[in-house]
């Protein structure tokens, strides 16, 4: 399974594969848009249509966020912008339950079994009428659990050269979150679209959007912001500019870029936010913490509540950066002082 280049500028050319090997050198002229894919998870009737097997659970967040309309908007916008759209549905057959006994695997599998959700060939497992894949678009093999990386998704991402994955659909705390976690572990840059995602209840939705996504992804943004980024002629760079609004991975705004400085002999490049209502001191955010630029907004890949605890009250020096990088493999004699990892143990 191939991984992706680390989050950063759209023009970066280095990469790391899932197994830690150096990735292929990518064309620096290849824009972020060309390496981005929209993954629409479970946009089906059982979740999104009145009469669906889970509609009584999901309707609160689906209606609140206008999920169907927002999914339709982002799918159309991605198509217009040349971003490939991948659809990831579920489908269960008798063999899944009689032979694989999936109903015994987990709580969610039991719920789906008892409610007769996503039965293969049924109306409930089919795509919502407003969210139909086109004939030339990819429909993944059905996932049986919550993680779409157990389908043919990795094959298609590698084949398309995708490094940036934008996730939307159903449900926030299960398939969307599980797939995003795995994608992040494999080195993909992850964005969640907060108003194109629903859940089985509002607490589950809020926990994912407000708490978990900002830690496992590089950005949580709205459909409007994502589409604005696609339409920005400057989308080939993630570099901030003075006057940009600065948001965190949880979408929280922390101020306006007062200064953007490139690296010099002593210091790393940084973005400065003046002290004010949010911070009692000026904050100097390292430029490599800026992972995305959308319109005149830039995103820092930490949640808002953590920014004040990052030690960014002083200019970021090369020396401090090296201390954060840590020792090289050659310099480490013992990975853990108490004992070494158990290799090839019987």
mmCIF file of C-alpha atoms in Angstrom:
data_model
loop_
_atom_site.group_PDB
_atom_site.id
_atom_site.type_symbol
_atom_site.label_atom_id
_atom_site.label_comp_id
_atom_site.label_asym_id
_atom_site.label_seq_id
_atom_site.Cartn_x
_atom_site.Cartn_y
_atom_site.Cartn_z
ATOM 1 C CA UNK A 1 0.000 0.000 0.000
ATOM 2 C CA UNK A 2 1.425 3.351 -0.971
ATOM 3 C CA UNK A 3 1.331 6.272 1.378
ATOM 4 C CA UNK A 4 1.446 9.947 0.681
ATOM 5 C CA UNK A 5 3.687 12.933 0.940
ATOM 6 C CA UNK A 6 3.639 14.631 4.323
ATOM 7 C CA UNK A 7 1.240 17.499 4.764
ATOM 8 C CA UNK A 8 2.588 20.822 3.615
ATOM 9 C CA UNK A 9 2.937 22.845 0.494
ATOM 10 C CA UNK A 10 1.215 21.585 -2.587
ATOM 11 C CA UNK A 11 4.485 21.870 -4.427
ATOM 12 C CA UNK A 12 6.484 19.553 -2.174
ATOM 13 C CA UNK A 13 8.195 16.699 -4.008
ATOM 14 C CA UNK A 14 9.273 14.244 -1.317
ATOM 15 C CA UNK A 15 7.169 11.468 0.155
ATOM 16 C CA UNK A 16 7.056 8.593 2.575
ATOM 17 C CA UNK A 17 5.322 5.317 1.876
ATOM 18 C CA UNK A 18 3.226 3.437 4.394
ATOM 19 C CA UNK A 19 6.127 1.119 5.210
ATOM 20 C CA UNK A 20 8.427 4.057 5.903
ATOM 21 C CA UNK A 21 10.364 3.870 2.627
ATOM 22 C CA UNK A 22 11.053 7.038 0.682
ATOM 23 C CA UNK A 23 8.229 7.737 -1.737
ATOM 24 C CA UNK A 24 8.488 8.555 -5.387
ATOM 25 C CA UNK A 25 9.656 12.016 -6.365
ATOM 26 C CA UNK A 26 6.618 13.975 -7.490
ATOM 27 C CA UNK A 27 6.396 16.716 -10.046
ATOM 28 C CA UNK A 28 6.609 20.011 -8.113
ATOM 29 C CA UNK A 29 4.314 21.566 -10.707
ATOM 30 C CA UNK A 30 1.594 19.069 -9.842
ATOM 31 C CA UNK A 31 -0.917 21.038 -7.780
ATOM 32 C CA UNK A 32 -2.623 19.928 -4.584
ATOM 33 C CA UNK A 33 -5.876 19.685 -6.547
ATOM 34 C CA UNK A 34 -4.413 17.011 -8.844
ATOM 35 C CA UNK A 35 -3.440 14.941 -5.801
ATOM 36 C CA UNK A 36 -6.751 15.321 -3.953
ATOM 37 C CA UNK A 37 -9.693 12.947 -3.933
ATOM 38 C CA UNK A 38 -13.152 13.327 -2.402
ATOM 39 C CA UNK A 39 -14.232 10.195 -0.530
ATOM 40 C CA UNK A 40 -18.000 9.976 -0.002
ATOM 41 C CA UNK A 41 -18.753 7.298 2.580
ATOM 42 C CA UNK A 42 -22.128 5.521 2.729
ATOM 43 C CA UNK A 43 -24.306 8.098 0.914
ATOM 44 C CA UNK A 44 -27.178 5.593 0.916
ATOM 45 C CA UNK A 45 -30.898 5.458 1.648
ATOM 46 C CA UNK A 46 -30.668 3.572 4.937
ATOM 47 C CA UNK A 47 -28.825 6.591 6.380
ATOM 48 C CA UNK A 48 -30.098 9.535 4.358
ATOM 49 C CA UNK A 49 -33.666 8.846 3.222
ATOM 50 C CA UNK A 50 -36.930 8.833 5.150
ATOM 51 C CA UNK A 51 -37.879 5.190 5.548
ATOM 52 C CA UNK A 52 -34.259 4.046 5.690
ATOM 53 C CA UNK A 53 -33.387 1.445 8.310
ATOM 54 C CA UNK A 54 -31.374 3.955 10.371
ATOM 55 C CA UNK A 55 -33.310 7.131 9.533
ATOM 56 C CA UNK A 56 -34.825 7.394 13.009
ATOM 57 C CA UNK A 57 -31.252 7.596 14.377
ATOM 58 C CA UNK A 58 -29.547 9.754 11.779
ATOM 59 C CA UNK A 59 -32.262 12.243 10.849
ATOM 60 C CA UNK A 60 -31.365 14.714 13.622
ATOM 61 C CA UNK A 61 -27.847 15.416 12.307
ATOM 62 C CA UNK A 62 -28.721 14.874 8.636
ATOM 63 C CA UNK A 63 -31.423 17.544 8.832
ATOM 64 C CA UNK A 64 -29.427 19.856 11.096
ATOM 65 C CA UNK A 65 -26.431 19.921 8.737
ATOM 66 C CA UNK A 66 -28.458 19.617 5.518
ATOM 67 C CA UNK A 67 -26.129 16.723 4.746
ATOM 68 C CA UNK A 68 -27.762 15.570 1.516
ATOM 69 C CA UNK A 69 -27.679 19.009 -0.101
ATOM 70 C CA UNK A 70 -24.125 19.652 1.091
ATOM 71 C CA UNK A 71 -22.965 16.284 -0.195
ATOM 72 C CA UNK A 72 -24.556 17.032 -3.555
ATOM 73 C CA UNK A 73 -22.839 20.455 -3.626
ATOM 74 C CA UNK A 74 -19.388 19.127 -2.815
ATOM 75 C CA UNK A 75 -19.689 16.224 -5.256
ATOM 76 C CA UNK A 76 -20.700 18.586 -8.061
ATOM 77 C CA UNK A 77 -17.966 21.033 -7.090
ATOM 78 C CA UNK A 78 -15.303 18.336 -7.024
ATOM 79 C CA UNK A 79 -16.391 17.097 -10.432
ATOM 80 C CA UNK A 80 -16.242 20.617 -11.862
ATOM 81 C CA UNK A 81 -12.821 21.145 -10.309
ATOM 82 C CA UNK A 82 -11.340 17.951 -11.696
ATOM 83 C CA UNK A 83 -11.110 16.242 -8.301
ATOM 84 C CA UNK A 84 -11.904 12.506 -8.527
ATOM 85 C CA UNK A 85 -14.885 11.373 -6.436
ATOM 86 C CA UNK A 86 -14.805 7.934 -4.821
ATOM 87 C CA UNK A 87 -17.957 6.369 -3.381
ATOM 88 C CA UNK A 88 -17.667 3.922 -0.478
ATOM 89 C CA UNK A 89 -20.929 2.046 0.286
ATOM 90 C CA UNK A 90 -21.737 -1.009 2.439
ATOM 91 C CA UNK A 91 -23.579 -4.211 1.482
ATOM 92 C CA UNK A 92 -24.189 -7.415 3.440
ATOM 93 C CA UNK A 93 -25.171 -10.866 2.213
ATOM 94 C CA UNK A 94 -26.291 -14.016 4.027
ATOM 95 C CA UNK A 95 -22.722 -15.326 3.851
ATOM 96 C CA UNK A 96 -21.483 -12.377 5.907
ATOM 97 C CA UNK A 97 -23.742 -13.373 8.764
ATOM 98 C CA UNK A 98 -24.055 -17.156 8.395
ATOM 99 C CA UNK A 99 -20.425 -17.892 7.543
ATOM 100 C CA UNK A 100 -18.418 -14.919 8.864
ATOM 101 C CA UNK A 101 -20.787 -14.237 11.804
ATOM 102 C CA UNK A 102 -20.281 -10.477 11.476
ATOM 103 C CA UNK A 103 -23.224 -9.859 13.793
ATOM 104 C CA UNK A 104 -20.993 -11.107 16.628
ATOM 105 C CA UNK A 105 -18.019 -8.898 15.749
ATOM 106 C CA UNK A 106 -19.022 -5.615 17.391
ATOM 107 C CA UNK A 107 -21.842 -3.478 18.670
ATOM 108 C CA UNK A 108 -22.339 -1.660 15.389
ATOM 109 C CA UNK A 109 -22.386 -4.924 13.435
ATOM 110 C CA UNK A 110 -25.082 -6.222 15.792
ATOM 111 C CA UNK A 111 -27.139 -3.058 15.324
ATOM 112 C CA UNK A 112 -26.890 -3.269 11.541
ATOM 113 C CA UNK A 113 -27.864 -6.944 11.640
ATOM 114 C CA UNK A 114 -30.901 -6.468 13.873
ATOM 115 C CA UNK A 115 -32.132 -3.470 11.859
ATOM 116 C CA UNK A 116 -31.557 -5.225 8.510
ATOM 117 C CA UNK A 117 -29.355 -2.369 7.318
ATOM 118 C CA UNK A 118 -27.480 -2.323 3.987
ATOM 119 C CA UNK A 119 -28.804 -5.668 2.761
ATOM 120 C CA UNK A 120 -27.225 -6.306 -0.635
ATOM 121 C CA UNK A 121 -29.520 -5.440 -3.538
ATOM 122 C CA UNK A 122 -32.019 -3.598 -1.346
ATOM 123 C CA UNK A 123 -33.320 -0.031 -1.675
ATOM 124 C CA UNK A 124 -31.712 0.806 1.672
ATOM 125 C CA UNK A 125 -28.221 -0.135 0.501
ATOM 126 C CA UNK A 126 -28.584 1.834 -2.723
ATOM 127 C CA UNK A 127 -27.310 5.369 -3.262
ATOM 128 C CA UNK A 128 -29.552 8.282 -2.321
ATOM 129 C CA UNK A 129 -31.291 9.593 -5.477
ATOM 130 C CA UNK A 130 -29.472 12.939 -5.217
ATOM 131 C CA UNK A 131 -26.071 11.302 -4.717
ATOM 132 C CA UNK A 132 -25.747 8.874 -7.591
ATOM 133 C CA UNK A 133 -22.244 8.044 -8.893
ATOM 134 C CA UNK A 134 -21.603 8.717 -12.550
ATOM 135 C CA UNK A 135 -20.780 5.829 -14.843
ATOM 136 C CA UNK A 136 -17.107 6.882 -15.006
ATOM 137 C CA UNK A 137 -16.660 7.273 -11.222
ATOM 138 C CA UNK A 138 -15.240 4.750 -8.796
ATOM 139 C CA UNK A 139 -17.556 2.771 -6.530
ATOM 140 C CA UNK A 140 -15.437 0.858 -4.013
ATOM 141 C CA UNK A 141 -15.987 -2.716 -3.012
ATOM 142 C CA UNK A 142 -18.391 -2.751 -0.025
ATOM 143 C CA UNK A 143 -16.845 -2.374 3.401
ATOM 144 C CA UNK A 144 -18.006 -4.807 6.069
ATOM 145 C CA UNK A 145 -16.589 -2.871 9.011
ATOM 146 C CA UNK A 146 -15.854 0.793 9.680
ATOM 147 C CA UNK A 147 -12.509 1.163 7.880
ATOM 148 C CA UNK A 148 -12.581 1.593 4.105
ATOM 149 C CA UNK A 149 -8.895 0.743 3.900
ATOM 150 C CA UNK A 150 -10.038 -2.886 4.091
ATOM 151 C CA UNK A 151 -11.544 -2.454 0.610
ATOM 152 C CA UNK A 152 -9.916 -1.622 -2.712
ATOM 153 C CA UNK A 153 -9.575 2.028 -1.633
ATOM 154 C CA UNK A 154 -5.744 1.839 -1.241
ATOM 155 C CA UNK A 155 -5.409 0.501 -4.780
ATOM 156 C CA UNK A 156 -7.362 3.393 -6.272
ATOM 157 C CA UNK A 157 -5.553 6.031 -4.209
ATOM 158 C CA UNK A 158 -2.201 4.687 -5.329
ATOM 159 C CA UNK A 159 -3.304 4.359 -8.949
ATOM 160 C CA UNK A 160 -4.563 7.947 -9.021
ATOM 161 C CA UNK A 161 -1.530 9.370 -7.218
ATOM 162 C CA UNK A 162 -3.670 10.710 -4.383
ATOM 163 C CA UNK A 163 -1.971 12.228 -1.340
ATOM 164 C CA UNK A 164 -4.801 14.420 0.013
ATOM 165 C CA UNK A 165 -8.071 12.771 1.072
ATOM 166 C CA UNK A 166 -11.213 14.808 1.756
ATOM 167 C CA UNK A 167 -13.756 12.760 3.735
ATOM 168 C CA UNK A 168 -17.513 13.249 3.977
ATOM 169 C CA UNK A 169 -20.646 11.136 4.367
ATOM 170 C CA UNK A 170 -21.778 8.806 7.124
ATOM 171 C CA UNK A 171 -21.221 8.366 9.955
ATOM 172 C CA UNK A 172 -19.020 10.820 11.808
ATOM 173 C CA UNK A 173 -17.831 8.638 14.677
ATOM 174 C CA UNK A 174 -17.649 5.321 12.820
ATOM 175 C CA UNK A 175 -16.745 4.907 9.143
ATOM 176 C CA UNK A 176 -15.633 8.513 8.543
ATOM 177 C CA UNK A 177 -13.477 8.607 11.653
ATOM 178 C CA UNK A 178 -12.058 5.079 11.313
ATOM 179 C CA UNK A 179 -11.095 5.629 7.680
ATOM 180 C CA UNK A 180 -9.560 9.001 8.501
ATOM 181 C CA UNK A 181 -7.498 7.503 11.317
ATOM 182 C CA UNK A 182 -6.042 4.823 9.079
ATOM 183 C CA UNK A 183 -5.430 7.266 6.242
ATOM 184 C CA UNK A 184 -3.504 9.513 8.603
ATOM 185 C CA UNK A 185 -1.414 6.580 9.836
ATOM 186 C CA UNK A 186 -0.467 5.844 6.232
ATOM 187 C CA UNK A 187 0.649 9.418 5.637
ATOM 188 C CA UNK A 188 -2.290 10.905 3.774
ATOM 189 C CA UNK A 189 -3.263 14.523 4.375
ATOM 190 C CA UNK A 190 -6.807 14.357 5.774
ATOM 191 C CA UNK A 191 -9.618 16.924 5.674
ATOM 192 C CA UNK A 192 -13.120 16.382 7.078
ATOM 193 C CA UNK A 193 -16.102 18.388 5.776
ATOM 194 C CA UNK A 194 -18.114 19.197 8.893
ATOM 195 C CA UNK A 195 -21.438 20.079 7.240
ATOM 196 C CA UNK A 196 -21.403 17.127 4.832
ATOM 197 C CA UNK A 197 -21.170 14.541 7.624
ATOM 198 C CA UNK A 198 -23.890 13.099 9.859
ATOM 199 C CA UNK A 199 -24.078 10.643 12.755
ATOM 200 C CA UNK A 200 -26.559 8.544 14.716
ATOM 201 C CA UNK A 201 -26.976 11.342 17.259
ATOM 202 C CA UNK A 202 -25.721 14.838 18.002
ATOM 203 C CA UNK A 203 -23.299 13.889 20.851
ATOM 204 C CA UNK A 204 -21.564 11.389 18.553
ATOM 205 C CA UNK A 205 -21.306 14.023 15.831
ATOM 206 C CA UNK A 206 -19.979 16.722 18.161
ATOM 207 C CA UNK A 207 -17.381 14.415 19.726
ATOM 208 C CA UNK A 208 -15.962 13.588 16.307
ATOM 209 C CA UNK A 209 -16.075 17.091 14.821
ATOM 210 C CA UNK A 210 -14.930 19.029 17.898
ATOM 211 C CA UNK A 211 -12.589 16.585 19.646
ATOM 212 C CA UNK A 212 -11.334 13.701 17.518
ATOM 213 C CA UNK A 213 -11.076 15.051 13.962
ATOM 214 C CA UNK A 214 -8.866 18.023 14.922
ATOM 215 C CA UNK A 215 -6.330 15.573 16.347
ATOM 216 C CA UNK A 216 -6.302 12.942 13.597
ATOM 217 C CA UNK A 217 -6.676 15.283 10.598
ATOM 218 C CA UNK A 218 -5.050 18.449 9.331
ATOM 219 C CA UNK A 219 -8.273 20.393 8.920
ATOM 220 C CA UNK A 220 -11.993 20.393 9.606
ATOM 221 C CA UNK A 221 -13.729 22.774 7.234
ATOM 222 C CA UNK A 222 -17.062 23.458 5.596
ATOM 223 C CA UNK A 223 -18.105 22.550 2.086
ATOM 224 C CA UNK A 224 -18.085 26.251 1.202
ATOM 225 C CA UNK A 225 -14.463 26.608 2.286
ATOM 226 C CA UNK A 226 -13.368 23.499 0.429
ATOM 227 C CA UNK A 227 -15.034 24.661 -2.774
ATOM 228 C CA UNK A 228 -13.543 28.137 -2.346
ATOM 229 C CA UNK A 229 -10.116 26.523 -2.229
ATOM 230 C CA UNK A 230 -10.798 24.683 -5.481
ATOM 231 C CA UNK A 231 -11.713 27.959 -7.131
ATOM 232 C CA UNK A 232 -8.675 29.851 -5.837
ATOM 233 C CA UNK A 233 -6.114 30.436 -8.571
ATOM 234 C CA UNK A 234 -3.430 30.361 -5.869
ATOM 235 C CA UNK A 235 -4.378 26.873 -4.639
ATOM 236 C CA UNK A 236 -0.991 25.528 -5.689
ATOM 237 C CA UNK A 237 0.583 26.970 -2.531
ATOM 238 C CA UNK A 238 -0.134 26.524 1.147
ATOM 239 C CA UNK A 239 2.027 29.501 2.087
ATOM 240 C CA UNK A 240 0.212 32.149 4.131
ATOM 241 C CA UNK A 241 0.178 35.853 3.394
ATOM 242 C CA UNK A 242 -0.197 38.845 5.737
ATOM 243 C CA UNK A 243 -3.876 39.509 6.324
ATOM 244 C CA UNK A 244 -4.903 35.849 6.075
ATOM 245 C CA UNK A 245 -7.253 34.577 8.763
ATOM 246 C CA UNK A 246 -5.618 31.804 10.751
ATOM 247 C CA UNK A 247 -7.693 28.822 11.804
ATOM 248 C CA UNK A 248 -6.811 25.643 13.645
ATOM 249 C CA UNK A 249 -7.530 22.031 12.789
ATOM 250 C CA UNK A 250 -10.827 22.270 14.697
ATOM 251 C CA UNK A 251 -11.814 25.282 12.541
ATOM 252 C CA UNK A 252 -11.352 27.653 15.468
ATOM 253 C CA UNK A 253 -10.106 31.111 14.455
ATOM 254 C CA UNK A 254 -7.096 32.415 16.382
ATOM 255 C CA UNK A 255 -6.326 35.678 14.617
ATOM 256 C CA UNK A 256 -4.943 37.342 11.507
ATOM 257 C CA UNK A 257 -1.464 36.920 10.073
ATOM 258 C CA UNK A 258 0.398 40.124 10.931
ATOM 259 C CA UNK A 259 3.725 39.001 9.483
ATOM 260 C CA UNK A 260 5.016 36.084 7.416
ATOM 261 C CA UNK A 261 8.785 35.618 7.575
ATOM 262 C CA UNK A 262 10.976 33.221 5.621
ATOM 263 C CA UNK A 263 13.735 31.240 7.325
ATOM 264 C CA UNK A 264 17.097 32.914 7.839
ATOM 265 C CA UNK A 265 20.444 31.727 9.191
ATOM 266 C CA UNK A 266 19.140 31.515 12.763
ATOM 267 C CA UNK A 267 15.380 31.096 12.600
ATOM 268 C CA UNK A 268 12.776 28.896 10.959
ATOM 269 C CA UNK A 269 10.120 30.547 8.840
ATOM 270 C CA UNK A 270 7.092 31.695 10.826
ATOM 271 C CA UNK A 271 3.720 33.410 10.794
ATOM 272 C CA UNK A 272 3.154 35.988 13.551
ATOM 273 C CA UNK A 273 -0.173 36.712 15.227
ATOM 274 C CA UNK A 274 -0.253 39.798 17.427
ATOM 275 C CA UNK A 275 -1.357 39.493 21.026
ATOM 276 C CA UNK A 276 -4.961 40.389 21.671
ATOM 277 C CA UNK A 277 -8.160 38.771 22.894
ATOM 278 C CA UNK A 278 -6.918 35.219 22.263
ATOM 279 C CA UNK A 279 -3.227 35.463 23.233
ATOM 280 C CA UNK A 280 -1.483 37.607 25.858
ATOM 281 C CA UNK A 281 1.746 37.521 23.824
ATOM 282 C CA UNK A 282 2.605 37.521 20.145
ATOM 283 C CA UNK A 283 2.496 33.991 18.719
ATOM 284 C CA UNK A 284 5.067 32.778 16.174
ATOM 285 C CA UNK A 285 3.674 29.770 14.308
ATOM 286 C CA UNK A 286 6.271 27.744 12.359
ATOM 287 C CA UNK A 287 5.465 27.740 8.660
ATOM 288 C CA UNK A 288 5.573 23.954 8.533
ATOM 289 C CA UNK A 289 2.560 23.943 10.865
ATOM 290 C CA UNK A 290 0.547 25.661 8.124
ATOM 291 C CA UNK A 291 -0.949 22.783 6.168
ATOM 292 C CA UNK A 292 -3.621 24.325 4.010
ATOM 293 C CA UNK A 293 -4.653 27.594 2.417
ATOM 294 C CA UNK A 294 -8.263 28.122 1.352
ATOM 295 C CA UNK A 295 -9.130 31.508 -0.054
ATOM 296 C CA UNK A 296 -7.717 33.924 2.523
ATOM 297 C CA UNK A 297 -7.749 31.396 5.358
ATOM 298 C CA UNK A 298 -4.852 29.221 6.434
ATOM 299 C CA UNK A 299 -5.078 26.188 8.696
ATOM 300 C CA UNK A 300 -2.678 25.221 11.490
ATOM 301 C CA UNK A 301 -2.629 21.498 12.254
ATOM 302 C CA UNK A 302 -3.349 21.720 15.993
ATOM 303 C CA UNK A 303 -6.660 22.437 17.789
ATOM 304 C CA UNK A 304 -7.326 25.962 19.031
ATOM 305 C CA UNK A 305 -7.252 25.027 22.718
ATOM 306 C CA UNK A 306 -3.719 23.659 22.335
ATOM 307 C CA UNK A 307 -2.075 26.558 20.483
ATOM 308 C CA UNK A 308 -1.326 28.457 23.686
ATOM 309 C CA UNK A 309 0.495 25.407 25.049
ATOM 310 C CA UNK A 310 2.808 24.861 22.083
ATOM 311 C CA UNK A 311 5.609 27.169 23.218
ATOM 312 C CA UNK A 312 5.230 29.464 20.236
ATOM 313 C CA UNK A 313 5.770 32.694 22.199
ATOM 314 C CA UNK A 314 9.348 33.052 20.885
ATOM 315 C CA UNK A 315 10.864 33.071 17.425
ATOM 316 C CA UNK A 316 11.334 29.469 16.202
ATOM 317 C CA UNK A 317 15.052 28.797 15.905
ATOM 318 C CA UNK A 318 16.836 26.117 13.913
ATOM 319 C CA UNK A 319 18.305 24.873 17.191
ATOM 320 C CA UNK A 320 14.862 24.375 18.725
ATOM 321 C CA UNK A 321 13.673 22.633 15.576
ATOM 322 C CA UNK A 322 16.581 20.198 15.719
ATOM 323 C CA UNK A 323 15.824 19.457 19.373
ATOM 324 C CA UNK A 324 12.250 18.583 18.406
ATOM 325 C CA UNK A 325 13.443 16.324 15.579
ATOM 326 C CA UNK A 326 15.476 14.306 18.073
ATOM 327 C CA UNK A 327 18.435 11.990 17.514
ATOM 328 C CA UNK A 328 19.217 10.081 14.336
ATOM 329 C CA UNK A 329 18.871 6.305 14.255
ATOM 330 C CA UNK A 330 22.660 5.973 14.368
ATOM 331 C CA UNK A 331 22.834 8.035 17.539
ATOM 332 C CA UNK A 332 20.369 5.837 19.431
ATOM 333 C CA UNK A 333 22.060 2.937 21.225
ATOM 334 C CA UNK A 334 18.986 1.793 23.147
ATOM 335 C CA UNK A 335 15.486 2.641 21.962
ATOM 336 C CA UNK A 336 14.199 2.296 25.537
ATOM 337 C CA UNK A 337 16.553 2.464 28.504
ATOM 338 C CA UNK A 338 14.765 -0.271 30.433
ATOM 339 C CA UNK A 339 14.795 -2.843 27.593
ATOM 340 C CA UNK A 340 14.753 -3.270 23.829
ATOM 341 C CA UNK A 341 11.774 -4.216 21.651
ATOM 342 C CA UNK A 342 11.069 -7.948 21.483
ATOM 343 C CA UNK A 343 12.200 -8.950 17.999
ATOM 344 C CA UNK A 344 11.434 -12.394 16.577
ATOM 345 C CA UNK A 345 10.404 -13.629 19.989
ATOM 346 C CA UNK A 346 8.835 -17.076 20.247
#
